[in-house]
Short mmCIF file of C-alpha atoms in Angstrom, two decimals:
data_model
loop_
_atom_site.label_atom_id
_atom_site.label_comp_id
_atom_site.label_asym_id
_atom_site.label_seq_id
_atom_site.Cartn_x
_atom_site.Cartn_y
_atom_site.Cartn_z
CA UNK A 1130 -51.17 12.37 41.56
CA UNK A 1131 -49.87 12.29 45.33
CA UNK A 1132 -47.66 9.25 44.45
CA UNK A 1133 -46.25 10.95 41.34
CA UNK A 1134 -45.61 14.13 43.29
CA UNK A 1135 -43.78 12.26 46.12
CA UNK A 1136 -41.74 10.30 43.57
CA UNK A 1137 -40.53 13.51 41.91
CA UNK A 1138 -39.78 15.24 45.19
CA UNK A 1139 -37.86 12.00 46.37
CA UNK A 1140 -35.93 12.13 43.08
CA UNK A 1141 -34.86 15.72 43.43
CA UNK A 1142 -34.10 15.29 47.24
CA UNK A 1143 -31.88 12.36 46.41
CA UNK A 1144 -29.98 14.36 43.74
CA UNK A 1145 -29.45 17.18 46.32
CA UNK A 1146 -28.09 14.71 48.99
CA UNK A 1147 -25.89 12.95 46.51
CA UNK A 1148 -23.90 16.21 45.94
CA UNK A 1149 -22.16 15.64 49.21
CA UNK A 1150 -20.49 12.40 47.96
CA UNK A 1151 -17.65 11.79 45.73
CA UNK A 1152 -19.46 9.28 43.55
CA UNK A 1153 -22.49 11.44 43.16
CA UNK A 1154 -24.03 9.53 40.12
CA UNK A 1155 -24.03 6.26 41.90
CA UNK A 1156 -25.29 7.60 45.11
CA UNK A 1157 -28.12 9.52 43.34
CA UNK A 1158 -29.27 6.48 41.42
CA UNK A 1159 -29.42 4.38 44.51
CA UNK A 1160 -31.40 6.98 46.47
CA UNK A 1161 -33.72 7.67 43.58
CA UNK A 1162 -34.19 4.02 42.83
CA UNK A 1163 -35.09 3.01 46.39
CA UNK A 1164 -37.47 5.84 46.68
CA UNK A 1165 -39.24 5.04 43.25
CA UNK A 1166 -39.62 1.31 44.24
CA UNK A 1167 -40.93 2.05 47.73
CA UNK A 1168 -43.40 4.68 46.63
CA UNK A 1169 -44.59 3.36 43.20
CA UNK A 1170 -44.37 -0.20 44.33
CA UNK A 1171 -46.96 0.63 46.99
CA UNK A 1172 -49.58 1.60 44.49
CA UNK A 1173 -52.92 -0.08 44.96
CA UNK A 1174 -53.38 -3.59 43.66
CA UNK A 1175 -56.33 -2.92 41.25
CA UNK A 1176 -55.36 0.78 40.53
CA UNK A 1177 -53.92 1.25 37.12
CA UNK A 1178 -54.30 0.42 33.48
CA UNK A 1179 -56.39 -2.61 32.42
CA UNK A 1180 -53.23 -4.74 31.64
CA UNK A 1181 -51.75 -4.03 35.03
CA UNK A 1182 -54.84 -5.18 36.87
CA UNK A 1183 -55.01 -8.29 34.71
CA UNK A 1184 -51.48 -9.19 35.52
CA UNK A 1185 -51.98 -8.69 39.20
CA UNK A 1186 -55.04 -10.90 39.32
CA UNK A 1187 -53.24 -13.37 37.03
CA UNK A 1188 -50.42 -13.55 39.63
CA UNK A 1189 -52.86 -14.24 42.34
CA UNK A 1190 -54.51 -16.93 40.27
CA UNK A 1191 -51.15 -18.49 39.35
CA UNK A 1192 -50.24 -19.03 43.08
CA UNK A 1193 -53.26 -21.50 43.27
CA UNK A 1194 -52.66 -23.69 40.19
CA UNK A 1195 -50.36 -26.68 39.78
CA UNK A 1196 -47.54 -27.07 37.31
CA UNK A 1197 -49.68 -29.60 35.47
CA UNK A 1198 -52.15 -26.98 34.84
CA UNK A 1199 -49.55 -24.52 33.80
CA UNK A 1200 -47.96 -26.86 31.33
CA UNK A 1201 -51.19 -26.82 29.27
CA UNK A 1202 -51.17 -23.09 29.26
CA UNK A 1203 -47.45 -23.02 28.25
CA UNK A 1204 -48.08 -25.10 25.16
CA UNK A 1205 -50.05 -22.33 23.57
CA UNK A 1206 -48.21 -19.32 25.00
CA UNK A 1207 -45.79 -17.37 22.75
CA UNK A 1208 -44.33 -15.59 25.79
CA UNK A 1209 -43.83 -18.85 27.57
CA UNK A 1210 -40.76 -17.50 29.58
CA UNK A 1211 -42.69 -14.78 31.21
CA UNK A 1212 -45.62 -17.13 32.16
CA UNK A 1213 -43.20 -19.72 33.61
CA UNK A 1214 -41.31 -17.10 35.52
CA UNK A 1215 -44.39 -15.39 36.80
CA UNK A 1216 -45.87 -18.66 37.97
CA UNK A 1217 -42.67 -19.51 39.79
CA UNK A 1218 -42.56 -16.09 41.55
CA UNK A 1219 -46.26 -16.54 42.66
CA UNK A 1220 -45.34 -19.89 44.27
CA UNK A 1221 -42.40 -18.41 46.15
CA UNK A 1222 -44.02 -15.10 47.04
CA UNK A 1223 -47.76 -15.47 46.99
CA UNK A 1224 -48.43 -11.99 48.31
CA UNK A 1225 -50.42 -10.19 45.62
CA UNK A 1226 -48.58 -6.96 46.08
CA UNK A 1227 -45.19 -8.53 45.45
CA UNK A 1228 -45.32 -8.40 41.64
CA UNK A 1229 -45.92 -4.62 41.71
CA UNK A 1230 -42.95 -4.07 43.96
CA UNK A 1231 -40.87 -6.70 41.81
CA UNK A 1232 -41.61 -5.23 38.32
CA UNK A 1233 -40.93 -1.73 39.64
CA UNK A 1234 -37.58 -2.81 41.14
CA UNK A 1235 -36.60 -4.77 38.12
CA UNK A 1236 -37.22 -1.80 35.81
CA UNK A 1237 -35.38 0.68 38.09
CA UNK A 1238 -32.44 -1.75 38.34
CA UNK A 1239 -32.23 -2.28 34.60
CA UNK A 1240 -32.78 1.23 33.38
CA UNK A 1241 -30.64 2.91 36.08
CA UNK A 1242 -27.80 0.62 35.43
CA UNK A 1243 -28.09 1.78 31.78
CA UNK A 1244 -28.06 5.40 32.95
CA UNK A 1245 -24.99 4.79 35.18
CA UNK A 1246 -22.98 3.33 32.28
CA UNK A 1247 -24.13 5.52 29.34
CA UNK A 1248 -25.50 8.95 30.54
CA UNK A 1249 -23.47 11.98 31.88
CA UNK A 1250 -26.42 13.70 33.43
CA UNK A 1251 -28.41 11.07 35.50
CA UNK A 1252 -30.94 13.52 36.90
CA UNK A 1253 -32.09 14.48 33.40
CA UNK A 1254 -32.21 10.89 32.38
CA UNK A 1255 -34.35 9.73 35.42
CA UNK A 1256 -36.66 12.73 34.90
CA UNK A 1257 -37.09 11.83 31.22
CA UNK A 1258 -37.81 8.08 32.21
CA UNK A 1259 -40.53 9.40 34.49
CA UNK A 1260 -41.95 12.06 32.24
CA UNK A 1261 -42.26 10.45 28.85
CA UNK A 1262 -44.82 7.67 29.65
CA UNK A 1263 -41.97 5.15 29.47
CA UNK A 1264 -42.28 4.46 33.05
CA UNK A 1265 -46.09 4.32 33.31
CA UNK A 1266 -46.23 1.95 30.22
CA UNK A 1267 -43.78 -0.53 31.61
CA UNK A 1268 -45.59 -0.51 34.94
CA UNK A 1269 -48.60 -1.79 33.13
CA UNK A 1270 -46.99 -3.91 30.31
CA UNK A 1271 -45.23 -6.41 32.43
CA UNK A 1272 -44.07 -8.70 29.61
CA UNK A 1273 -42.80 -5.81 27.50
CA UNK A 1274 -41.05 -4.41 30.61
CA UNK A 1275 -39.10 -7.69 31.24
CA UNK A 1276 -38.10 -8.06 27.63
CA UNK A 1277 -36.84 -4.38 27.54
CA UNK A 1278 -34.94 -4.93 30.83
CA UNK A 1279 -33.15 -8.01 29.29
CA UNK A 1280 -32.32 -6.14 26.16
CA UNK A 1281 -30.68 -3.41 28.34
CA UNK A 1282 -28.53 -6.06 29.91
CA UNK A 1283 -27.76 -7.51 26.52
CA UNK A 1284 -26.77 -4.08 25.30
CA UNK A 1285 -23.99 -3.84 27.95
CA UNK A 1286 -22.63 -7.18 26.75
CA UNK A 1287 -22.73 -5.96 23.15
CA UNK A 1288 -20.50 -3.04 24.15
CA UNK A 1289 -17.97 -5.44 25.55
CA UNK A 1290 -18.26 -7.72 22.42
CA UNK A 1291 -19.34 -10.58 24.52
CA UNK A 1292 -21.62 -12.41 22.07
CA UNK A 1293 -22.71 -15.49 24.08
CA UNK A 1294 -23.92 -13.55 27.04
CA UNK A 1295 -25.58 -11.08 24.68
CA UNK A 1296 -27.23 -13.93 22.94
CA UNK A 1297 -28.54 -15.53 26.29
CA UNK A 1298 -30.00 -12.17 27.29
CA UNK A 1299 -31.68 -11.73 24.02
CA UNK A 1300 -33.21 -15.24 24.11
CA UNK A 1301 -34.55 -14.56 27.60
CA UNK A 1302 -35.92 -11.36 26.43
CA UNK A 1303 -37.86 -12.91 23.44
CA UNK A 1304 -39.17 -15.61 25.84
CA UNK A 1305 -40.68 -12.80 27.78
CA UNK A 1306 -42.14 -10.92 24.78
CA UNK A 1307 -41.78 -11.99 21.18
CA UNK A 1308 -41.17 -8.50 20.05
CA UNK A 1309 -37.76 -8.38 21.37
CA UNK A 1310 -36.58 -10.32 18.34
CA UNK A 1311 -35.97 -6.89 16.81
CA UNK A 1312 -33.12 -6.36 19.16
CA UNK A 1313 -30.87 -9.19 17.72
CA UNK A 1314 -29.10 -6.84 15.04
CA UNK A 1315 -27.88 -4.44 17.78
CA UNK A 1316 -24.78 -6.48 18.51
CA UNK A 1317 -23.52 -5.90 14.75
CA UNK A 1318 -24.90 -2.48 14.47
CA UNK A 1319 -22.62 -1.35 17.33
CA UNK A 1320 -19.64 -2.64 15.42
CA UNK A 1321 -20.27 -0.19 12.40
CA UNK A 1322 -18.31 2.91 12.29
CA UNK A 1323 -20.83 5.75 11.73
CA UNK A 1324 -19.45 7.54 8.67
CA UNK A 1325 -21.90 9.76 6.58
CA UNK A 1326 -23.04 6.79 4.35
CA UNK A 1327 -24.12 4.70 7.27
CA UNK A 1328 -25.87 7.58 8.96
CA UNK A 1329 -28.17 7.74 6.05
CA UNK A 1330 -28.81 4.02 6.34
CA UNK A 1331 -29.69 4.32 9.90
CA UNK A 1332 -32.03 7.19 9.16
CA UNK A 1333 -33.70 5.04 6.50
#
């Protein structure tokens, strides 16, 4: 509760400070993002949902195994991209708190980048992210979080009609969590003009 309270207070303080600057949205998102990463990234290593604790211990274990041992695991792993990336990260930064900071920072970068490019009221967007269990879920579901972040990167390429970068981001996303395959049609859906008939199809 203390960490959540500090996070909300920091976000509101960042919004107040950002009012003094010309590019208020960018300043606010930077201040709020840094505060969230520092506060929520400092949460206790074994404090959280079961999945989060498992991922944290798994990271610690990966730092001690060889690539030969990892290859045997990868052959049966549907989310092989995440496993390979997680193992590589553990070899470079074996500190067990690192993945907590990293996953928090990666989520903040991806979601705040989306907010910056697509939302008029960033304070409302950030508070909604923190309020509707989106944030707490992705802080526990690391694989889903990585996949969602790459889907958000892909979305920006879809807006610019850059199919190859979109496809690359999507392929990385499904290597992180297989459920990201459902995001593929977004590229073409964004090309559709939303007349009344198509609205009914979308609702269906």
